[in-house]
Short mmCIF file of C-alpha atoms in Angstrom, two decimals:
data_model
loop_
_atom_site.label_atom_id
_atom_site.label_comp_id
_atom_site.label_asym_id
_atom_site.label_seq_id
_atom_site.Cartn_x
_atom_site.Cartn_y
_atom_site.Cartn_z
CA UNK A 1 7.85 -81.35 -65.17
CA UNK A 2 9.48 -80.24 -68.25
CA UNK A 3 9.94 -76.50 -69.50
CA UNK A 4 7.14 -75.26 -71.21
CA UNK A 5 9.04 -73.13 -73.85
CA UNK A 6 11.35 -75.93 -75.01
CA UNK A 7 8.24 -78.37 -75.57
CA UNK A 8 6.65 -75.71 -77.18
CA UNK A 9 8.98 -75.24 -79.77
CA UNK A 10 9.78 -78.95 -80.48
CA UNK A 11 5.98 -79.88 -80.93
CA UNK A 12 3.98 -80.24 -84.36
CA UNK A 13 2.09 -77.16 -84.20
CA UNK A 14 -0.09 -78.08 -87.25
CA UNK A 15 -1.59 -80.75 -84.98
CA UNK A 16 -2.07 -78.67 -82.37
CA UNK A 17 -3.95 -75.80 -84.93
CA UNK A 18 -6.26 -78.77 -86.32
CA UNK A 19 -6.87 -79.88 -83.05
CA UNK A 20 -8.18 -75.77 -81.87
CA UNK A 21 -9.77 -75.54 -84.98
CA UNK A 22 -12.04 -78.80 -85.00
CA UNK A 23 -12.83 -78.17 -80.88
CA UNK A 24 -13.74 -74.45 -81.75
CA UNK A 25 -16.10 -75.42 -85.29
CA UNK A 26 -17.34 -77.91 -82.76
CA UNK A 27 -18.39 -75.67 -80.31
CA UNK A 28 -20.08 -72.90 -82.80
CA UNK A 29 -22.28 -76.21 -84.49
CA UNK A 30 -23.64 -77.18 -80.78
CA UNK A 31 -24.36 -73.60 -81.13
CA UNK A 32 -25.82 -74.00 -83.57
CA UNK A 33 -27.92 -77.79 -83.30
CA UNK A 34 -29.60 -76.71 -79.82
CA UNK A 35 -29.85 -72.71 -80.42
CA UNK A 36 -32.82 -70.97 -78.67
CA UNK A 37 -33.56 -67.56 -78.97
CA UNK A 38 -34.46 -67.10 -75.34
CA UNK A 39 -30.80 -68.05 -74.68
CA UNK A 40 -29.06 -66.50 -77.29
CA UNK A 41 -25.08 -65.66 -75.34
CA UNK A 42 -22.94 -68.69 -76.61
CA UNK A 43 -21.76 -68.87 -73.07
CA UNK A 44 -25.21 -69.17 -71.20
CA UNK A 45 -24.51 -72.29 -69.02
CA UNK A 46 -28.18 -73.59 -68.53
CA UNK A 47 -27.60 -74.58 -71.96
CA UNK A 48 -25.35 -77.49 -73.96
CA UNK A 49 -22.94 -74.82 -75.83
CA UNK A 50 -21.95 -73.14 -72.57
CA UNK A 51 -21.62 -76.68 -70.49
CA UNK A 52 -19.42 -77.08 -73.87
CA UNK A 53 -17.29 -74.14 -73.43
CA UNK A 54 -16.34 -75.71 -70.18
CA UNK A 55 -15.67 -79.07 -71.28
CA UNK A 56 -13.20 -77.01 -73.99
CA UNK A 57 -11.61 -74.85 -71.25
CA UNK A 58 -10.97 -78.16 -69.25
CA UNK A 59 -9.44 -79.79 -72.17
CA UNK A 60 -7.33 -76.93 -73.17
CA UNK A 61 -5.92 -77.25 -69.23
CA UNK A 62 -5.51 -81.43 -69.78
CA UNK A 63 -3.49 -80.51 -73.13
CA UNK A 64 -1.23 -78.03 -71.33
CA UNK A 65 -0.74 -80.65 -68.51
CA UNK A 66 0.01 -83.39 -70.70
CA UNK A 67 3.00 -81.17 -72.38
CA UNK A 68 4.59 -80.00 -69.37
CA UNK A 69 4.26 -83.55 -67.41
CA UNK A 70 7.41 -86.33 -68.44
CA UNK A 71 6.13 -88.58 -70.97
CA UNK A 72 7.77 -91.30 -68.91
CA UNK A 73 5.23 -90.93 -66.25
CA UNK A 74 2.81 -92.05 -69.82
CA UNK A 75 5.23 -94.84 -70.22
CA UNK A 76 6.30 -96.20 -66.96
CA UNK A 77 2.58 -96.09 -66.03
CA UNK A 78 0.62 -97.25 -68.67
CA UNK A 79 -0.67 -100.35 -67.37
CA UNK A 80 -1.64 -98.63 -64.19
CA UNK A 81 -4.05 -96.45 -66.44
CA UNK A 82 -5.13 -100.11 -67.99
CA UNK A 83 -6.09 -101.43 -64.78
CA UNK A 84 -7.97 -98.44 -63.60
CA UNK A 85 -10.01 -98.34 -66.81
CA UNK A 86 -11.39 -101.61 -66.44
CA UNK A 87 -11.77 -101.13 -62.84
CA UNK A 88 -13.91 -97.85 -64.49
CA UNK A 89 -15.71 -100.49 -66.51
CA UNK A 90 -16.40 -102.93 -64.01
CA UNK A 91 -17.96 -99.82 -61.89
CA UNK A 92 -19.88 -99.00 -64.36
CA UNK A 93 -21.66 -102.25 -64.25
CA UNK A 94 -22.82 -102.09 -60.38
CA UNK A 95 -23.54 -98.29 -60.02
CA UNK A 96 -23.82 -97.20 -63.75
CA UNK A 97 -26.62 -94.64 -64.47
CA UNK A 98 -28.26 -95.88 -67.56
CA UNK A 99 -28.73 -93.19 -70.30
CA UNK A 100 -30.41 -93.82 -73.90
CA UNK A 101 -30.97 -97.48 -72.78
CA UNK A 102 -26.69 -97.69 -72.31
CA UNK A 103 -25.78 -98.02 -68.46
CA UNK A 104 -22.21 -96.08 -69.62
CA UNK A 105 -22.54 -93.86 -67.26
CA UNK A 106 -20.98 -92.72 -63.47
CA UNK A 107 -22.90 -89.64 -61.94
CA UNK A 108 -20.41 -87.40 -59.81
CA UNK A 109 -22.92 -84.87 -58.22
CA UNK A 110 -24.52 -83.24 -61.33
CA UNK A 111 -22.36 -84.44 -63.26
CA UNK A 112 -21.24 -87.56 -65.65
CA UNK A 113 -18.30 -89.54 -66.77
CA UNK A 114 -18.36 -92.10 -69.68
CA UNK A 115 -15.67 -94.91 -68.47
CA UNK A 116 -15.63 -96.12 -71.81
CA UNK A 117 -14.48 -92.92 -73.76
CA UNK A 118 -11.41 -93.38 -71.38
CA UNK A 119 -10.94 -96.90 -71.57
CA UNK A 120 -9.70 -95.67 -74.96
CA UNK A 121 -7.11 -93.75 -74.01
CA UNK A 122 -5.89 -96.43 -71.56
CA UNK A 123 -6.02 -99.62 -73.30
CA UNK A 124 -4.02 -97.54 -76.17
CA UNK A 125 -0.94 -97.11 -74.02
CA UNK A 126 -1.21 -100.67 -72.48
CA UNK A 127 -1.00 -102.34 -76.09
CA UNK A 128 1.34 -99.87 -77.15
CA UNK A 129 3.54 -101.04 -74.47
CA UNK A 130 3.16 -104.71 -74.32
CA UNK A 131 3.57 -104.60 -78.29
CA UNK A 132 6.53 -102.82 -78.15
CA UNK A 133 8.15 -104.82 -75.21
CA UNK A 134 11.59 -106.15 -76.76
CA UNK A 135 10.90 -109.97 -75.51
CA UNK A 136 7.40 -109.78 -78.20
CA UNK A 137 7.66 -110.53 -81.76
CA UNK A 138 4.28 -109.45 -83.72
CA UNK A 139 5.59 -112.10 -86.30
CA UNK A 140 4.09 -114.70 -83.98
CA UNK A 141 0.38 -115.60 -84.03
CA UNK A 142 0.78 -116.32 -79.90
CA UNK A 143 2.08 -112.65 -79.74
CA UNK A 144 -1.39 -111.43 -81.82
CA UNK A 145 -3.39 -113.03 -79.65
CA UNK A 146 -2.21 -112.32 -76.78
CA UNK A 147 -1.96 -108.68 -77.96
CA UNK A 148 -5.83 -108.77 -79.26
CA UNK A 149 -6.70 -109.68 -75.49
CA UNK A 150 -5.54 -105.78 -73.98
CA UNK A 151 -8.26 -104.47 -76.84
CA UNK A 152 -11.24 -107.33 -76.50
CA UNK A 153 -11.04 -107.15 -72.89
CA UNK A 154 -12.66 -103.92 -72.50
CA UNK A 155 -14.89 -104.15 -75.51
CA UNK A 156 -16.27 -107.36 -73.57
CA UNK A 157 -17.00 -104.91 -70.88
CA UNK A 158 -18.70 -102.12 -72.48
CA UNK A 159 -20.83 -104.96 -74.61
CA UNK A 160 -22.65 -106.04 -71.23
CA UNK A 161 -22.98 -102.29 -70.72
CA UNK A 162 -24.65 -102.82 -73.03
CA UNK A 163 -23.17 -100.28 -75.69
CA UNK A 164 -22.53 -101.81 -79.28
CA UNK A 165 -20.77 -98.61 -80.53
CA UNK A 166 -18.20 -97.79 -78.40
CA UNK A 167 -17.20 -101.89 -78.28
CA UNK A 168 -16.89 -101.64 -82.12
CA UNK A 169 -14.24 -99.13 -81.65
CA UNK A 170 -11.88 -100.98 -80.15
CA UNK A 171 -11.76 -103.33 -83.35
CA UNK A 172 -9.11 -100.37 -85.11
CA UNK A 173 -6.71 -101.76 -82.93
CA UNK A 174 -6.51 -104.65 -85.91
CA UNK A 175 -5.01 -102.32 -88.29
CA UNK A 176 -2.71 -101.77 -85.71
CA UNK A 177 -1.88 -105.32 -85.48
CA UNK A 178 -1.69 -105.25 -89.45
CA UNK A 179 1.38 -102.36 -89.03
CA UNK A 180 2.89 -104.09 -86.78
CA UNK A 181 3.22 -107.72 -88.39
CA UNK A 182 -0.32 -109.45 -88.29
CA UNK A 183 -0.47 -111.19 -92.07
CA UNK A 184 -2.65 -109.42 -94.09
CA UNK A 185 -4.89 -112.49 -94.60
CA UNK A 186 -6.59 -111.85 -91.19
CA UNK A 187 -8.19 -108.40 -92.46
CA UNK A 188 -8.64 -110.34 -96.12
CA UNK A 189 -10.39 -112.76 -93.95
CA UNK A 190 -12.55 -110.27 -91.98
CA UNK A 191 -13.59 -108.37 -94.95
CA UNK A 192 -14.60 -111.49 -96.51
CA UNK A 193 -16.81 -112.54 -93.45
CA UNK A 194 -18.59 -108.60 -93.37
CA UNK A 195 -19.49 -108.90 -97.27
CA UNK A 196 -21.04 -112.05 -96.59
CA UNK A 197 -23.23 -111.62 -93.03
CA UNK A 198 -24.50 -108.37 -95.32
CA UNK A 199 -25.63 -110.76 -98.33
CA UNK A 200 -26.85 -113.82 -96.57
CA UNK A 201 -29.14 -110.80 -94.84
CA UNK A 202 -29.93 -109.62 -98.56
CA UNK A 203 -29.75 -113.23 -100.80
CA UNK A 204 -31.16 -116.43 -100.65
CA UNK A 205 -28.87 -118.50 -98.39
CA UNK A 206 -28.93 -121.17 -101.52
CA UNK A 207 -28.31 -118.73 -104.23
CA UNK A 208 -25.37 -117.17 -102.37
CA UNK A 209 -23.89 -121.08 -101.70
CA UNK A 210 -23.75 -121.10 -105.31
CA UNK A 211 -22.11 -118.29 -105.84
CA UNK A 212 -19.22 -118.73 -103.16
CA UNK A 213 -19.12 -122.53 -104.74
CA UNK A 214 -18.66 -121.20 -108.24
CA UNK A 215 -16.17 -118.54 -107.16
CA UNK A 216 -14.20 -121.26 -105.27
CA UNK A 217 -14.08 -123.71 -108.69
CA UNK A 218 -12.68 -120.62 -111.05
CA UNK A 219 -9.73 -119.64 -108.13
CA UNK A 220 -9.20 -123.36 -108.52
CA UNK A 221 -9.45 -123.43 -112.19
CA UNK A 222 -6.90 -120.55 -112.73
CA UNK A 223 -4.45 -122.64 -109.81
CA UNK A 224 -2.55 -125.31 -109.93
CA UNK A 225 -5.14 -128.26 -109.51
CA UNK A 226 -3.15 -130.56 -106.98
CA UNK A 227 -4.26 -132.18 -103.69
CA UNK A 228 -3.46 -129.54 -101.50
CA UNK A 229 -5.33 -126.71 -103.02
CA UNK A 230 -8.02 -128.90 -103.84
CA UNK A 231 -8.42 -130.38 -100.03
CA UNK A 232 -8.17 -126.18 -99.12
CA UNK A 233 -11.15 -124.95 -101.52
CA UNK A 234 -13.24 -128.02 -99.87
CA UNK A 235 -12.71 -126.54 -96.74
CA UNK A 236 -12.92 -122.67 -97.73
CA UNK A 237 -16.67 -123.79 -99.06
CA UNK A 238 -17.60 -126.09 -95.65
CA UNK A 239 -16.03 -123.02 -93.63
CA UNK A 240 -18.47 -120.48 -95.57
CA UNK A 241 -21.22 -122.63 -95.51
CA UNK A 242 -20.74 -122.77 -91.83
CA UNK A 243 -20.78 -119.26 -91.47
CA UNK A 244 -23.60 -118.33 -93.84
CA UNK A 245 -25.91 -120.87 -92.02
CA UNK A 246 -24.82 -119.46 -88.60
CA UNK A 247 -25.78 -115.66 -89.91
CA UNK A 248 -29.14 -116.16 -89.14
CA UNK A 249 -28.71 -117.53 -85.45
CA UNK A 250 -26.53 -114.28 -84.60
CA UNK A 251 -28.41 -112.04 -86.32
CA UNK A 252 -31.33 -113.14 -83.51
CA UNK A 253 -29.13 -112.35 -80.73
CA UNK A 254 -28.84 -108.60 -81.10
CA UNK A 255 -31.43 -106.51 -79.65
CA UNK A 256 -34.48 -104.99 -81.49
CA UNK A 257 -33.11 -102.05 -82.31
CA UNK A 258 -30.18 -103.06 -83.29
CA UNK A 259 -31.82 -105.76 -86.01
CA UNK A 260 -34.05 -102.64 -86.83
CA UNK A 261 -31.18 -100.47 -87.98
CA UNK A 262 -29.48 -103.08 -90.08
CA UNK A 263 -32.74 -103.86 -91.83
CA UNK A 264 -33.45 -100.33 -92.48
CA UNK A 265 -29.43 -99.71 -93.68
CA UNK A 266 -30.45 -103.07 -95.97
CA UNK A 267 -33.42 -101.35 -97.11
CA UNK A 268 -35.56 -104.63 -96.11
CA UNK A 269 -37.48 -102.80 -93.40
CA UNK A 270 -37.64 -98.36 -94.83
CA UNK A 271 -39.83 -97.71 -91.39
CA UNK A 272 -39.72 -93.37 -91.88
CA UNK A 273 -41.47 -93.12 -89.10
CA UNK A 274 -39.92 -95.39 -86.12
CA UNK A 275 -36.27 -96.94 -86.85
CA UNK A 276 -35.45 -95.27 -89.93
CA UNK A 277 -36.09 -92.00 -88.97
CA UNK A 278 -33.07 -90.56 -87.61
CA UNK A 279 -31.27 -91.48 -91.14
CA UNK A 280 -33.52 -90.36 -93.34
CA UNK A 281 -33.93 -87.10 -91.60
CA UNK A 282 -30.71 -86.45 -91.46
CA UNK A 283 -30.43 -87.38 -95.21
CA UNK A 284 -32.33 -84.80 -95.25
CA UNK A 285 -31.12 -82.08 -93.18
CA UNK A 286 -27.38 -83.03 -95.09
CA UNK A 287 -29.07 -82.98 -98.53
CA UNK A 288 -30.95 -79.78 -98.09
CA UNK A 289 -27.62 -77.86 -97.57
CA UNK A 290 -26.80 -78.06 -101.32
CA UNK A 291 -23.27 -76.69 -102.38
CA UNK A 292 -22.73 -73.88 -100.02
CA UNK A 293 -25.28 -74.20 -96.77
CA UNK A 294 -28.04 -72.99 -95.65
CA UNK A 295 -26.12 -70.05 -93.84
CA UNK A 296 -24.81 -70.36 -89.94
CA UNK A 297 -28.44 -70.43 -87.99
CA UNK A 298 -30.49 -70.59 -90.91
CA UNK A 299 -30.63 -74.81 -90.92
CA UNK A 300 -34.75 -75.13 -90.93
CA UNK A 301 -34.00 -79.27 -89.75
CA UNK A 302 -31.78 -78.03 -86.81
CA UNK A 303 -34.66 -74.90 -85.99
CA UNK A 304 -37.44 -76.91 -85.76
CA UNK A 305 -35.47 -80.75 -84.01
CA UNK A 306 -36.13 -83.18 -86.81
CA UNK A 307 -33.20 -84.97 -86.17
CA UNK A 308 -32.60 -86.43 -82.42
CA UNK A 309 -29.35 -86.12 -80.99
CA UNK A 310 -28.30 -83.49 -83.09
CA UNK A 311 -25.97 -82.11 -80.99
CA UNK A 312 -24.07 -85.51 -80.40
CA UNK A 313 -24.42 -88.40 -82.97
CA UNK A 314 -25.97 -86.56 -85.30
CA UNK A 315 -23.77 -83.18 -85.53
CA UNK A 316 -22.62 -83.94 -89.07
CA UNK A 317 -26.43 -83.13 -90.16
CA UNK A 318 -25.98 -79.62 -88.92
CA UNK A 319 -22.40 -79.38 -90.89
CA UNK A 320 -23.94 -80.42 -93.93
CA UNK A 321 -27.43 -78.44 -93.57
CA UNK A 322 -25.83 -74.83 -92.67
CA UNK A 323 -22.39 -75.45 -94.47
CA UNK A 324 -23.51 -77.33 -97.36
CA UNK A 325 -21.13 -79.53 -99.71
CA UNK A 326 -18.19 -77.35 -98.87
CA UNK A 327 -18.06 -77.06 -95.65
CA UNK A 328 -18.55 -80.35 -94.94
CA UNK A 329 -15.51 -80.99 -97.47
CA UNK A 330 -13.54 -78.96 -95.64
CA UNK A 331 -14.18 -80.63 -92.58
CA UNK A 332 -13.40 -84.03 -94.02
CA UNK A 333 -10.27 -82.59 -95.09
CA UNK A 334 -9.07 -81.44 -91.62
CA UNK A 335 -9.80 -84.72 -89.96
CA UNK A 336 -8.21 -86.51 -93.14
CA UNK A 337 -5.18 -84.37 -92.06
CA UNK A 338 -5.28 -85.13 -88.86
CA UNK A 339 -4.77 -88.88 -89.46
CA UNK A 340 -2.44 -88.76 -91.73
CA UNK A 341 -0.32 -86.67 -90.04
CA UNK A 342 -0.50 -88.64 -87.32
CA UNK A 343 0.76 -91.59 -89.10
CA UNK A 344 3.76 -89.45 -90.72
CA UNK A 345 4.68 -88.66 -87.20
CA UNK A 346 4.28 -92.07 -85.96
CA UNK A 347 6.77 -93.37 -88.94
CA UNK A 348 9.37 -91.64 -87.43
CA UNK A 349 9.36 -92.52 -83.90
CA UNK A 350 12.64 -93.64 -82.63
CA UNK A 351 10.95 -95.74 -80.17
CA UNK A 352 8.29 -98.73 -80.85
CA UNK A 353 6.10 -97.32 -78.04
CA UNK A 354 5.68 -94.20 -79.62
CA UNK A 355 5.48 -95.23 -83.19
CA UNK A 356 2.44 -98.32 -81.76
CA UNK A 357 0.83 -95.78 -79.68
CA UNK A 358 0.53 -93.49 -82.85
CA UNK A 359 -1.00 -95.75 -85.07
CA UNK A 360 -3.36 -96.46 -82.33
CA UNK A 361 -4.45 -92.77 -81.90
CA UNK A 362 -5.17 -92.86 -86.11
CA UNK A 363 -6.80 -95.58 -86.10
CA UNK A 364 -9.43 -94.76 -83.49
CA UNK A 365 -9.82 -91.20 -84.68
CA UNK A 366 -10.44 -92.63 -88.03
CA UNK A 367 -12.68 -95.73 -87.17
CA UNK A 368 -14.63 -92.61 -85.07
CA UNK A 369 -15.13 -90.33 -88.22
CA UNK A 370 -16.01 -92.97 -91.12
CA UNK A 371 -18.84 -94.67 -89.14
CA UNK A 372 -19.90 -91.07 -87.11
CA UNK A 373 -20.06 -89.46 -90.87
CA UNK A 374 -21.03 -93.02 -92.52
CA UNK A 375 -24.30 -93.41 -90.54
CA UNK A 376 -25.19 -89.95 -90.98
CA UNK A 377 -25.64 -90.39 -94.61
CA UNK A 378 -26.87 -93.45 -94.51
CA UNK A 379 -23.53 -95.93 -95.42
CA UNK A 380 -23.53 -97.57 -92.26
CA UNK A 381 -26.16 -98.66 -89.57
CA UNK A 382 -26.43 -95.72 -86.57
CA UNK A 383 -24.58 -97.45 -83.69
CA UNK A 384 -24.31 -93.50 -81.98
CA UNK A 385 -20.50 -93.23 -81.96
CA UNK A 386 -19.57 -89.10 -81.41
CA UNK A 387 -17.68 -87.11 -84.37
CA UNK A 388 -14.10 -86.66 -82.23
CA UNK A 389 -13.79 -82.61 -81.12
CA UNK A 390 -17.70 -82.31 -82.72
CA UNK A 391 -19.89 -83.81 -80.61
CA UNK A 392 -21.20 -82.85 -77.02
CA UNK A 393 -19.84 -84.13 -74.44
CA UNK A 394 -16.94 -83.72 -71.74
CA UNK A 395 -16.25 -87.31 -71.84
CA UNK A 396 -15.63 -88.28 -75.70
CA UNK A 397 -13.16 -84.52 -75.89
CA UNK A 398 -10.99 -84.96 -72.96
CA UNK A 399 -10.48 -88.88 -73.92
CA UNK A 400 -9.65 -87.27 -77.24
CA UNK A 401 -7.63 -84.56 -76.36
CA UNK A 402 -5.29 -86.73 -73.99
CA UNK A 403 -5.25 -89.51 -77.17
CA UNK A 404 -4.10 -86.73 -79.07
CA UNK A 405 -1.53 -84.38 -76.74
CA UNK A 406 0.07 -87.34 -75.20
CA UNK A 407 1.32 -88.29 -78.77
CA UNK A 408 2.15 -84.59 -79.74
CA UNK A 409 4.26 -84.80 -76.52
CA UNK A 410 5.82 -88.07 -77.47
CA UNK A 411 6.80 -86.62 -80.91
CA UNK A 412 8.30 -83.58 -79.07
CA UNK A 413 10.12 -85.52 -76.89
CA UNK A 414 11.57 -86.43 -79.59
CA UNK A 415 13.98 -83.41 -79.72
CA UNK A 416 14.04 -82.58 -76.00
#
């Protein structure tokens, strides 16, 4: 255990204000998304906001633990945490209580863990620490793979969960790949195959052929027009042709609901009243705030419950609704602080650990806020990922909080 004064001093306290701010704005929006006038005291535990205050007073003690314990114990131990994570998964599987059709879920007396939310935390250190061993070079396309296995593993588990959302989050460890050495083809590559599973959902498959052959003959045309590049756009077109015809198959594998939110993101299949509800209500509820909110309390769609799962998925809603334009702004902001910050701190890591373990914790914050905020307004199908520090939940905040305080303590360690 290290001196709590000397860590003090040596850590970024405008992470550590962020992070108080965003848990306590949080806490008064739960507040706010479930209030009821018969149980008006912020701390009234029958309800969410005071189970909330104790998930915050429980995180606040995990934060001070995680500064005064040796970050080696972090280091030395990381795949330790890895193993007992997917152990946590694996669990999860055989005596999981299924909630909102997800079997995430361990019950501890009257009371819940997510394994998943964790799992974050865990498989975070173990790539930070098998991508920063000295005998891997990122340069190496064995190296990526065998790094991508720490992240897919897990997000293999949680899919049979099953639980679609909290699998996609694992795919920000990518970027991380990208910082550290994966060729920037690979996203190129991946952002190529997203655009076109959206249009072959939206064109005709025969019209969009076209198009990809057409754009294929003017790269060539503007090239130089030899054997190789010719023999490579051949291929390019038989690989997208491939892909486009195999849309359709895949596309049939995911679950009703799931096919029903992409067609209602689409706009093939508008459905107010069953799957497109939740997004157009809380279009709503976000819209109706104007410039300046409806006033803390005042949000008539958080009064009267027109948008489910406002106090978890959907807590964005009651930002925009009661805070309006602004005070959603400024809530953007402090998250787009957080990141980058983050990354500024990771940049100057003297060790790789650190510096991978850093990008990690960005990435996943970030991939967490543009698709939280995204499906809220409508930009991205609702796959019911929380807002990090927003949301309810004990779960998703302590995962976050140690994410965030075991970096803060690697930075300080910097100077110890």
């Amino acid at each position: 255990m290290e001196t709590g004064k000397s860590i003090y001093r040596a850590a970024d306290k405008s992470l550590i204000c962020v992070f108080i701010i965003l848990v306590l704005m949080g806490w008064f929006n739960i507040y706010a998304a479930v209030y009821d006038e018969m149980h008006q005291s912020i701390f009234d535990l029958s309800m969410r906001y005071g189970k909330q205050m104790l998930f915050i007073s429980f995180a606040f003690v995990i934060a001070l633990v995680v500064m005064l314990i040796d970050i080696r114990f972090f280091t030395q131990f990381s795949y330790v945490f890895y193993g007992i994570s997917i152990l946590g998964l694996l669990a999860v599987l055989v005596i999981g209580t299924e909630i909102a059709g997800n079997k995430s879920w361990i019950q501890l007396g009257g009371f819940s863990i997510q394994p998943s939310e964790f799992a974050k935390f865990a498989t975070c250190l173990a790539f930070a620490k098998y991508v920063s061993s000295p005998e891997v070079n990122m340069k190496r396309v064995s190296s990526q793979i065998v790094a991508s296995l720490w992240f897919l593993l897990p997000m293999i588990l949680i899919m049979l969960q099953p639980d679609a959302g909290s699998a996609l989050v694992y795919t920000a460890f990518v970027l991380v790949l990208y910082r550290e050495g994966m060729s920037g083809n690979v996203l190129l590559m991946g952002g190529t195959a997203i655009i076109l599973f959206v249009l072959t959902l939206v064109v005709n498959t025969y019209i969009l052929l076209a198009v990809v052959g057409l754009l294929l003959l003017i790269l060539l045309f503007y090239n130089k027009k030899n054997s190789k590049n010719i023999v490579m756009a051949i291929g390019l077109f038989i690989l997208c042709c491939a892909f486009i015809f195999s849309v359709d198959y895949a596309f049939d594998q995911l679950g009703d609901h799931q096919k029903s939110r992409i067609n209602v993101l689409l706009g093939k299949n508008p459905d107010l009243k069953g799957a497109g509800y939740n997004i157009n209500q809380s279009k709503i509820a976000i819209g109706s705030g104007g410039l300046l909110g409806k006033g803390y309390l005042e949000g008539t769609q958080t009064k009267f419950n027109f948008v489910p799962e406002q106090s978890t998925d959907f807590i964005f809603c009651t930002i925009g609704e009661e805070w309006g334009l602004l005070g959603s702004t400024v809530v953007l902001c402090l998250f787009l602080f957080l990141v980058i910050r983050i990354i500024q701190l990771a940049e100057r890591q003297r060790s790789d650990f650190a510096r991978v373990y850093g990008y990690g914790v960005a990435c996943i914050l970030f991939f967490h806020v543009f698709v939280n905020i995204g499906m809220t307004i409508g930009l991205l199908p609702v796959i019911g990922i929380p807002l990090p520090f927003f949301s309810y939940g004990g779960s998703s905040l302590w995962s976050f909080t140690l994410l965030l305080f075991v970096f803060i303590k690697m930075d300080a360690r910097r100077y110890v």
